[in-house]
Coordinates of C-alpha atoms and ligand atoms in Angstrom, one line a residue:
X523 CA 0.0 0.0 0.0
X524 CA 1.4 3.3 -0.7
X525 CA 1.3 5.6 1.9
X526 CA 0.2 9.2 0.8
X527 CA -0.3 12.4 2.9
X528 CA -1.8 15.8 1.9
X529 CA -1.3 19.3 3.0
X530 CA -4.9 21.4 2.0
X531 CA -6.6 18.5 1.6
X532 CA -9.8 20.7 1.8
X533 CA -9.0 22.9 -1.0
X534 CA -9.7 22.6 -4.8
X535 CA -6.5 19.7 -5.6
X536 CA -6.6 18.3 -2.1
X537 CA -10.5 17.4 -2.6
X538 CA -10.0 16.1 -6.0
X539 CA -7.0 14.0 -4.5
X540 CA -8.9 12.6 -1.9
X541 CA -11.5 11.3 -4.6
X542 CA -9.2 9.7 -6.3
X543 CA -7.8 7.7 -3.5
X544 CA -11.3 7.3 -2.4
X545 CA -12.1 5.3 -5.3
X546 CA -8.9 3.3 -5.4
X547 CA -8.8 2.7 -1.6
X548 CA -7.6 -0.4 -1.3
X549 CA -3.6 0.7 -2.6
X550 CA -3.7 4.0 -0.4
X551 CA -2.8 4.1 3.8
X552 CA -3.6 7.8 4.5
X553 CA -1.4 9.2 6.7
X554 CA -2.1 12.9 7.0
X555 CA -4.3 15.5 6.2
X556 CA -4.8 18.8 6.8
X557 CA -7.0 22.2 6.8
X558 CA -6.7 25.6 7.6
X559 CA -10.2 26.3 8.8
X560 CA -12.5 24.1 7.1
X561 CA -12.7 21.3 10.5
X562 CA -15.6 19.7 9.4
X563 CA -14.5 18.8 5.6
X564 CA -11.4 18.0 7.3
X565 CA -13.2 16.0 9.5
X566 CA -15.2 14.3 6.8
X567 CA -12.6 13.3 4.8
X568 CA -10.0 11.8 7.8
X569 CA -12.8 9.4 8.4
X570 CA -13.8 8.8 5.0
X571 CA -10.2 8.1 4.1
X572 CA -9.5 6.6 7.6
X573 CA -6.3 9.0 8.2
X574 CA -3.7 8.4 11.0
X575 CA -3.8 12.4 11.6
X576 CA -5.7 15.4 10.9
X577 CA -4.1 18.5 11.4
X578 CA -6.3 21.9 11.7
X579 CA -3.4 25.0 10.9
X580 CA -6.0 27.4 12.7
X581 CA -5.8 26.5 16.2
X582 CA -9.6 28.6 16.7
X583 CA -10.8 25.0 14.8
X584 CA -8.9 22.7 17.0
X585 CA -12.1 21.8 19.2
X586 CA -14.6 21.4 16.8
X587 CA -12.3 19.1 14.7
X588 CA -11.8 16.9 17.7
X589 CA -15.5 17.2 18.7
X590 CA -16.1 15.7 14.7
X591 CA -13.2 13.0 15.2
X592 CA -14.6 11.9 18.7
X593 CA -15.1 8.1 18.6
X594 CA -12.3 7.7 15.9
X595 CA -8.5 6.9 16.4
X596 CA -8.0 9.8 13.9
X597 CA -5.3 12.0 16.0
X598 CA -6.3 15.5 15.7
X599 CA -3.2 18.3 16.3
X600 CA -3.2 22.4 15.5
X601 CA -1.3 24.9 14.6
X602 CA 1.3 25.6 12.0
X603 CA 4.2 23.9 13.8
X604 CA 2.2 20.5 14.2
X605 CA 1.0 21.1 10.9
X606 CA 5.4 21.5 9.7
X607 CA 6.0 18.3 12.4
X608 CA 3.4 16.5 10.3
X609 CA 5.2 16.6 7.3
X610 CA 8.4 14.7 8.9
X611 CA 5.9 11.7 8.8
X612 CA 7.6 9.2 6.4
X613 CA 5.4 8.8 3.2
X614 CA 5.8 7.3 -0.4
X615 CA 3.5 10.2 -1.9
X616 CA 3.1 13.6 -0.5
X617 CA 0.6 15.9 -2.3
X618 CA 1.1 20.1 -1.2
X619 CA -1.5 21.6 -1.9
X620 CA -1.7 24.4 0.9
X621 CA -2.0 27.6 -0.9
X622 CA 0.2 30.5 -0.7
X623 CA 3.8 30.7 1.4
X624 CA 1.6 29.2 4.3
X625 CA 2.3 25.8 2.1
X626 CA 6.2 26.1 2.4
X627 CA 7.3 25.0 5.5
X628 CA 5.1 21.5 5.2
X629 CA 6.5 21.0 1.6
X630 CA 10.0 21.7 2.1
X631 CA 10.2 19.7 5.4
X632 CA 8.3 16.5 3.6
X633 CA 11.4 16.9 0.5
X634 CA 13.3 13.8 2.9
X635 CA 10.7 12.1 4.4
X636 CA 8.8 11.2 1.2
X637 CA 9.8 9.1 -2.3
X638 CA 7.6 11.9 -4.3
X639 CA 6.1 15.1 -3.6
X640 CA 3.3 16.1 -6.0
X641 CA 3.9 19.3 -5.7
X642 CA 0.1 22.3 -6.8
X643 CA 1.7 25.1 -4.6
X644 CA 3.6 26.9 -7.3
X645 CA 4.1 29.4 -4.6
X646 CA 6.4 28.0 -2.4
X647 CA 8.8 27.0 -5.3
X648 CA 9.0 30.4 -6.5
X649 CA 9.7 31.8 -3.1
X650 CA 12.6 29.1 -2.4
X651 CA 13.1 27.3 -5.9
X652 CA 17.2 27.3 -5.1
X653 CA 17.1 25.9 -2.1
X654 CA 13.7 23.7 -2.4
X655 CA 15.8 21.6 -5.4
X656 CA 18.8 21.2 -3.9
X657 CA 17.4 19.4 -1.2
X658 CA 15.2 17.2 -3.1
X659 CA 18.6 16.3 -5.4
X660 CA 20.4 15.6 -1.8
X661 CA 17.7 13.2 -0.5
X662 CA 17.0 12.1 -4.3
X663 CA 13.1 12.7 -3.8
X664 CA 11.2 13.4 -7.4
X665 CA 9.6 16.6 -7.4
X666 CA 6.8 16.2 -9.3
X667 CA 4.2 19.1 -10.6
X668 CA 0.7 18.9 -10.1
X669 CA 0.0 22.0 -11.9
X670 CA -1.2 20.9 -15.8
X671 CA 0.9 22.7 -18.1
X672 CA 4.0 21.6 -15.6
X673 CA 2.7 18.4 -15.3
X674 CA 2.4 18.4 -19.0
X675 CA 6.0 19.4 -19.7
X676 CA 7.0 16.9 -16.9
X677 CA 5.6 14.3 -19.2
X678 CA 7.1 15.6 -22.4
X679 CA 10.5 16.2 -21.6
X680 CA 12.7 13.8 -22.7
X681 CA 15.7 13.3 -19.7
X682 CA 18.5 12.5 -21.9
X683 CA 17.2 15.7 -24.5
X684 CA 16.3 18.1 -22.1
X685 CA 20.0 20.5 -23.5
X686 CA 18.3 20.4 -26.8
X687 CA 15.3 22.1 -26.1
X688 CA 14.7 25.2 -28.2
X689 CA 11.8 26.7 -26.0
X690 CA 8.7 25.4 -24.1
X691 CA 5.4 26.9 -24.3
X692 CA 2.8 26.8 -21.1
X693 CA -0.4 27.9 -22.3
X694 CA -2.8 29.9 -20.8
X695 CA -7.1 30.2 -20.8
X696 CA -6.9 33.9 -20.7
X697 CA -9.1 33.8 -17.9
X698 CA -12.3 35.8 -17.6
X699 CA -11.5 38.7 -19.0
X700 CA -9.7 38.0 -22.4
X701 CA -11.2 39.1 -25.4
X702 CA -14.1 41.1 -23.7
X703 CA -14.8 44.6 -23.9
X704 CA -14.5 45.7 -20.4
X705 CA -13.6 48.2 -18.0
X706 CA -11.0 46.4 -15.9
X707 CA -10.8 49.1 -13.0
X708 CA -14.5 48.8 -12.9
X709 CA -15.0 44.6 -12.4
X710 CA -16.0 42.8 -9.2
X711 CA -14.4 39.9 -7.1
X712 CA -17.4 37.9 -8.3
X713 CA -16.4 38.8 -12.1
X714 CA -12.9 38.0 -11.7
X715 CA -13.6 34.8 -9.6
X716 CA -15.6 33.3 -12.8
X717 CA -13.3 31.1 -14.5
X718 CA -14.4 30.2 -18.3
X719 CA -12.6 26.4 -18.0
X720 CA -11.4 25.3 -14.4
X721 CA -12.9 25.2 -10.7
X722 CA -10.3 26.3 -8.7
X723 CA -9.7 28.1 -5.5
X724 CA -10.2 32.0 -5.0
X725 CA -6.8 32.8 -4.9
X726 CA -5.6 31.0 -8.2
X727 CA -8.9 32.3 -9.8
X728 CA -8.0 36.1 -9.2
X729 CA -4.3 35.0 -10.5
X730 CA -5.6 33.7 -13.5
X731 CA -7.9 36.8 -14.3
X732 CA -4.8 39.1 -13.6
X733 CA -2.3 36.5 -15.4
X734 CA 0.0 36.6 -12.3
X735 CA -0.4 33.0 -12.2
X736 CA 1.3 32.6 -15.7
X737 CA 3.8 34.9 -14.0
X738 CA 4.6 32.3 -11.1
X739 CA 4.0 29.6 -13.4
X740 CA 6.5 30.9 -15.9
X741 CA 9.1 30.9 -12.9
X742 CA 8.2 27.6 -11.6
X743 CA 9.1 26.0 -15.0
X744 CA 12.1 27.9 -15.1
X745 CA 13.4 26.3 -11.4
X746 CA 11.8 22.6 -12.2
X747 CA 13.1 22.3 -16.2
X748 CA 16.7 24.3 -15.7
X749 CA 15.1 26.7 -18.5
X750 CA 15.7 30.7 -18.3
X751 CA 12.8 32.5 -18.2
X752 CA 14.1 33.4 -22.1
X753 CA 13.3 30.2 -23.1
X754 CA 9.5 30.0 -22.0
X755 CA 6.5 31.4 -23.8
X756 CA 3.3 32.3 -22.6
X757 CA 0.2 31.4 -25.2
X758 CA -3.4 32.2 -24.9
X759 CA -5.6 28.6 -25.5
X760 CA -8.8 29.7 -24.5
X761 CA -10.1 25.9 -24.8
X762 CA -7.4 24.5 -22.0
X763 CA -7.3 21.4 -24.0
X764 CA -3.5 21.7 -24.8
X765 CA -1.5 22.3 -21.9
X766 CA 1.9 23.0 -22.3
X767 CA 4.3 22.1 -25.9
X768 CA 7.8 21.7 -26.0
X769 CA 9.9 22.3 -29.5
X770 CA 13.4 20.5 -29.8
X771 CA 16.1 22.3 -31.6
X772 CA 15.4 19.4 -34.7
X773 CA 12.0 20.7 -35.7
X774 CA 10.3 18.5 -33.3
X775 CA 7.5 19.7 -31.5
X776 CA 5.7 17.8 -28.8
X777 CA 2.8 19.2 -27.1
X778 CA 0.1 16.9 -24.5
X779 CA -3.2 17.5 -24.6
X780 CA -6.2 16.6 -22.3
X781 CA -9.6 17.9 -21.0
X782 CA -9.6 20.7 -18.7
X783 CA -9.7 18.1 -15.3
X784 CA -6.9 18.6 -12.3
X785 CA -7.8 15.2 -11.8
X786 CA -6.0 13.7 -14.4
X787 CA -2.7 15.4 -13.7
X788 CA -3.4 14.3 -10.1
X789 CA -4.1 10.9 -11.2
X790 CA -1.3 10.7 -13.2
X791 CA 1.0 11.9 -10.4
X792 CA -0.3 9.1 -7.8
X793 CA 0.6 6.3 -10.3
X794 CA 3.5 7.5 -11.9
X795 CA 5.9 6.0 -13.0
X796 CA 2.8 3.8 -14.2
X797 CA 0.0 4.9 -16.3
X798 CA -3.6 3.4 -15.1
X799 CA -6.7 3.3 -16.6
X800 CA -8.6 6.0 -15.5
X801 CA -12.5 7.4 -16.2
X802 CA -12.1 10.4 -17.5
X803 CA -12.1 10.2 -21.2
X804 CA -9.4 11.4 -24.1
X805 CA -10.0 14.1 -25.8
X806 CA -11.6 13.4 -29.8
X807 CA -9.8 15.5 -32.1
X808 CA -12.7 15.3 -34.4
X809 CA -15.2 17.0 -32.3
X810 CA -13.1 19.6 -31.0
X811 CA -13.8 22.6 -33.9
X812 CA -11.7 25.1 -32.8
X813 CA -8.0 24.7 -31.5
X814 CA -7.0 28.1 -31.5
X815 CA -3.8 29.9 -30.2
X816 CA -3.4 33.7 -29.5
X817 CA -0.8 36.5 -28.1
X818 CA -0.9 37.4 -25.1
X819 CA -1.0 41.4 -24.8
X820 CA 0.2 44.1 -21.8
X821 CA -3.0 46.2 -21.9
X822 CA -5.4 43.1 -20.6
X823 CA -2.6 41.5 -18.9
X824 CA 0.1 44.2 -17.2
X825 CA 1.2 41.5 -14.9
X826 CA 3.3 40.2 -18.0
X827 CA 5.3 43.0 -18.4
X828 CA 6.8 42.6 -14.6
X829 CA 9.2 40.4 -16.2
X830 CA 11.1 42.9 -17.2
X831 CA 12.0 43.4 -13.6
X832 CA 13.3 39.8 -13.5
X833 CA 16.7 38.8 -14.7
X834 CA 16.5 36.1 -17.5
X835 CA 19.2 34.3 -16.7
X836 CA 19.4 34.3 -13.4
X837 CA 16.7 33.9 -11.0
X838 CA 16.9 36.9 -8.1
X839 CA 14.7 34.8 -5.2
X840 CA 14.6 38.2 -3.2
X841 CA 12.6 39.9 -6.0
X842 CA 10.7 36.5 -6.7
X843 CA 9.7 36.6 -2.7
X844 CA 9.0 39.8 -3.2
X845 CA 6.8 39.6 -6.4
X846 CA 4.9 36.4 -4.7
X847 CA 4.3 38.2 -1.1
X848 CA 3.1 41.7 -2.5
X849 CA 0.9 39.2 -4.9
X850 CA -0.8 37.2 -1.8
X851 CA -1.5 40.9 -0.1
X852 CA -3.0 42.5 -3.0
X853 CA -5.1 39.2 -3.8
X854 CA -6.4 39.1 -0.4
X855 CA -6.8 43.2 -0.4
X856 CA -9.3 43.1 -3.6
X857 CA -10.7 40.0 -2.4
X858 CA -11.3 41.9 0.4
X859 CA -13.1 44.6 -1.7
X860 CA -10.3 47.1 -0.2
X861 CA -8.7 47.8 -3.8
X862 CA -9.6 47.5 -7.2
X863 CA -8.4 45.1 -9.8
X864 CA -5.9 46.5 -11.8
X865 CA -4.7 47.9 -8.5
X866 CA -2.4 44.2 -7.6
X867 CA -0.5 44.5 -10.5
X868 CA 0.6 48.1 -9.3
X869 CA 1.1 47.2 -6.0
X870 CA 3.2 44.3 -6.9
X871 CA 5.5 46.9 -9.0
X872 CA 5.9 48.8 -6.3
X873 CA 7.1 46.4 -4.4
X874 CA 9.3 44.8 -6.7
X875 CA 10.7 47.9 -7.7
X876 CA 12.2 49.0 -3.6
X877 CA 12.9 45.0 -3.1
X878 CA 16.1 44.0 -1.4
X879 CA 18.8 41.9 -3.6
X880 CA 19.9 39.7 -1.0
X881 CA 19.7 35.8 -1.4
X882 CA 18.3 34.2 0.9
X883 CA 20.3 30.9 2.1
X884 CA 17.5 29.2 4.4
X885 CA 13.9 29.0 4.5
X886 CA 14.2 31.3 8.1
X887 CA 15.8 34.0 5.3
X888 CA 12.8 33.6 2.9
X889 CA 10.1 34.1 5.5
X890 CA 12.1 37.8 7.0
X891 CA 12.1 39.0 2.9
X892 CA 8.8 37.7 2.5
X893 CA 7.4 39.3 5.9
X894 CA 9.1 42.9 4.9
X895 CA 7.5 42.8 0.9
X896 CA 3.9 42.0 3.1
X897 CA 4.8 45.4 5.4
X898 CA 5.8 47.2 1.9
X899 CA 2.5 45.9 -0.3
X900 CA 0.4 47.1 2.9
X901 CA 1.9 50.6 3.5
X902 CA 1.3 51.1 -0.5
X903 CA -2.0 49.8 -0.5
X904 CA -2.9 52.2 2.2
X905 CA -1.7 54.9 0.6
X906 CA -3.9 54.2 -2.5
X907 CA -6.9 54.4 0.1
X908 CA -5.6 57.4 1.6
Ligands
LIG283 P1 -7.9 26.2 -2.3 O1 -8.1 27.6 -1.8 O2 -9.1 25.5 -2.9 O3 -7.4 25.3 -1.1 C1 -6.3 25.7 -0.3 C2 -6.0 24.7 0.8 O4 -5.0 25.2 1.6 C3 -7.2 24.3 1.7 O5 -7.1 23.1 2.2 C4 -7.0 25.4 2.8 O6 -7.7 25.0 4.0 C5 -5.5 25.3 3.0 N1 -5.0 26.6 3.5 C6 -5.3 27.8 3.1 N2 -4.6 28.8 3.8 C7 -3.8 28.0 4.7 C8 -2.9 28.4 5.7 N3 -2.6 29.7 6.0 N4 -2.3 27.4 6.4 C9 -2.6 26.1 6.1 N5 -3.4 25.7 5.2 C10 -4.0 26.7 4.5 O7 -6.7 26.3 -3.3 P2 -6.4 25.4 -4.6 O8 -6.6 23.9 -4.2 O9 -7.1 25.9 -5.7 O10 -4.9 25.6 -4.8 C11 -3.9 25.1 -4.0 C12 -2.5 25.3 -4.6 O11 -2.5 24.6 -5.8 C13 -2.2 26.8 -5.0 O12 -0.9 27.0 -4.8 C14 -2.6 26.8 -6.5 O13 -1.9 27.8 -7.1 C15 -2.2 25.4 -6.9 N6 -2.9 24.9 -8.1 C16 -4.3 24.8 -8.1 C17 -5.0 24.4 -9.2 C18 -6.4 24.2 -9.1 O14 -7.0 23.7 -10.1 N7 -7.1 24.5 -8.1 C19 -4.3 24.1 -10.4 C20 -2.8 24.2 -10.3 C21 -2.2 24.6 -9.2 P3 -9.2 25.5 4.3 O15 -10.1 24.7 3.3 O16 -9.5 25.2 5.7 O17 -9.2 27.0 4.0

């Protein structure tokens, strides 16, 4: 039996995961899972999925998740150190799929303890990608990319050909807002939380209506393939259905396609380095009518042209701390209804622009840069209200 755990197993990816293993429960011992607030889906699915632990990172929760788990042997723990100490349980397959920099300390500490981490939280790559891969090479632990354009490249790039790639491609829905005549100052968190193709979390929706999740995503290919961020173009695909293409300096290119479902990814992820039948179905070429492929542009997407604020060949992890702190505050700010859409892209400028240049050489170093970008991306964003 393999032996799995999962960090947000209450969010979008963790819920999905937990399906999956549901319905193949027989090959799975659950070890942990865990929740930031939500106790009673937490709840729900320990004793659905018959987990060791279940670990609540909101302490507030801790009583009603034990008062849900009484009568179980489900151990119940809170807090974000229990929720780190949980991760040095050994595993064969650990799935992080906390959201945010609230996801690192779990995910790095699980790097030695587990045979694979299936790895959704882009964030906490971009944030430590240096010092997250060097430790997964020392303890020899596959990092493996939930996200589907990473997961897609993950399944396209061949090992022994990966210094004869010309350039990869990660494409991109466009979100809600591509292609429409709209005032962008003037749309609503319920606007920008509608998602044309996937169901995702509120934080990843607002990133993909901005385009700053192409942004992280565009970094986390760079740490995971060895590519600069030269090498890696962004492509509108409205339809989802292609997911990420990579062309080989001989002409080749080789691009995976798939319905718009995180659970395949997942899927593919628990079994690897095995493919299993699964029931979602292929995509059929002849009824899909319209396959189409765009540029992206700067006016509907401005997070795109923070790039040039990032060196291409190498990656500055201050700035990328930085860009990925000032991003979480202004998400949560407009989520918040405190500022206005296009105002995260500005705020995350700002912050980029006065961010330190030191590197940080621990995860205790990406936390202080992290904390002082958050102090930085609130001071601006009180100005703007001022
Ligand atoms: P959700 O918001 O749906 O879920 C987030 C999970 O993290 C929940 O279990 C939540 O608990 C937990 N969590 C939130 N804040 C904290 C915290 N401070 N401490 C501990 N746990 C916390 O997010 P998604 O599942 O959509 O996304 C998760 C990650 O996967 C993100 O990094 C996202 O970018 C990435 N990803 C998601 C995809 C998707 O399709 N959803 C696709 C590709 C990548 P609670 O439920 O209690 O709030």
């Amino acid at each position: 039996m393999k032996k799995v755990s999962i960090f947000g197993a209450t969010g979008s990816i963790g819920t999905n995961a937990c399906r999956i293993i549901l319905n193949n429960f027989s090959k799975y011992k659950v070890e942990v899972l865990s929740a930031n607030k939500n106790y009673k889906k937490l709840a729900n699915l320990a004793k659905k999925l018959n987990s060791k632990y279940a670990v609540i990172s909101d302490s507030r929760y801790y009583k009603g998740l034990k008062n849900e788990l009484s009568g179980t042997n489900i151990k119940c723990l809170s807090g974000e150190d229990e929720l780190t100490n949980l991760a040095g349980v050994k595993t064969d397959f650990t799935i992080a799929a906390i959201v945010g920099i609230a996801g690192l300390k779990p995910a790095f500490k699980s790097i030695d303890k587990t045979k694979v981490l299936a790895l959704a939280n882009k964030e906490a790559l971009v944030c430590s990608g240096n010092i997250f891969m060097k430790k997964a090479k020392k303890y020899n632990t596959q990092i493996l990319p939930l996200d589907s354009e990473h997961n897609a490249l993950f399944q396209i790039i061949e090992k022994n050909n990966s210094n004869l790639i010309e350039n990869i491609i990660l494409t991109a829905s466009g979100g809600p807002f591509w292609n429409k005549k709209i005032n962008l100052n003037k749309v609503s968190v319920k606007d920008a939380l509608k998602h044309p193709n996937w169901k995702m979390g509120k934080k990843i929706s607002i990133d993909s209506a901005t385009m700053m999740n192409k942004v992280l995503e565009k970094i986390e290919a760079s740490i995971l393939f060895n590519l600069n961020l030269s090498k890696i173009e962004i492509i509108i695909h409205p339809k989802s259905i292609v997911h990420g293409v990579v062309n080989y300096v001989d002409g080749n290119s080789v691009m995976l396609a798939s319905q718009p479902d995180m659970k395949i990814p997942i899927n593919y992820a628990l079994n690897w380095p095995k493919r299993t039948q699964f029931n979602i179905k292929n995509i059929c070429l002849k009824k899909i009518k319209d396959l189409s492929f765009f540029n992206t542009n700067f006016k509907t997407f401005p997070a795109l042209k923070l790039f040039k604020y990032l060196s291409n060949s190498k990656l500055n992890y201050s700035r990328l701390i930085s860009l990925n702190a000032s991003n979480e505050v202004a998400v949560e700010s407009f989520l918040r209804k405190k500022i206005k859409f296009l105002d995260i892209v500005k705020i995350i400028e700002k912050t980029l622009v006065s961010s330190s240049d030191s590197e940080p050489k621990n995860i205790s170093d990406v936390f202080e840069i992290h904390n002082e970008a958050c102090k930085m991306s609130y001071s601006y964003i009180n100005n703007l209200r001022n």
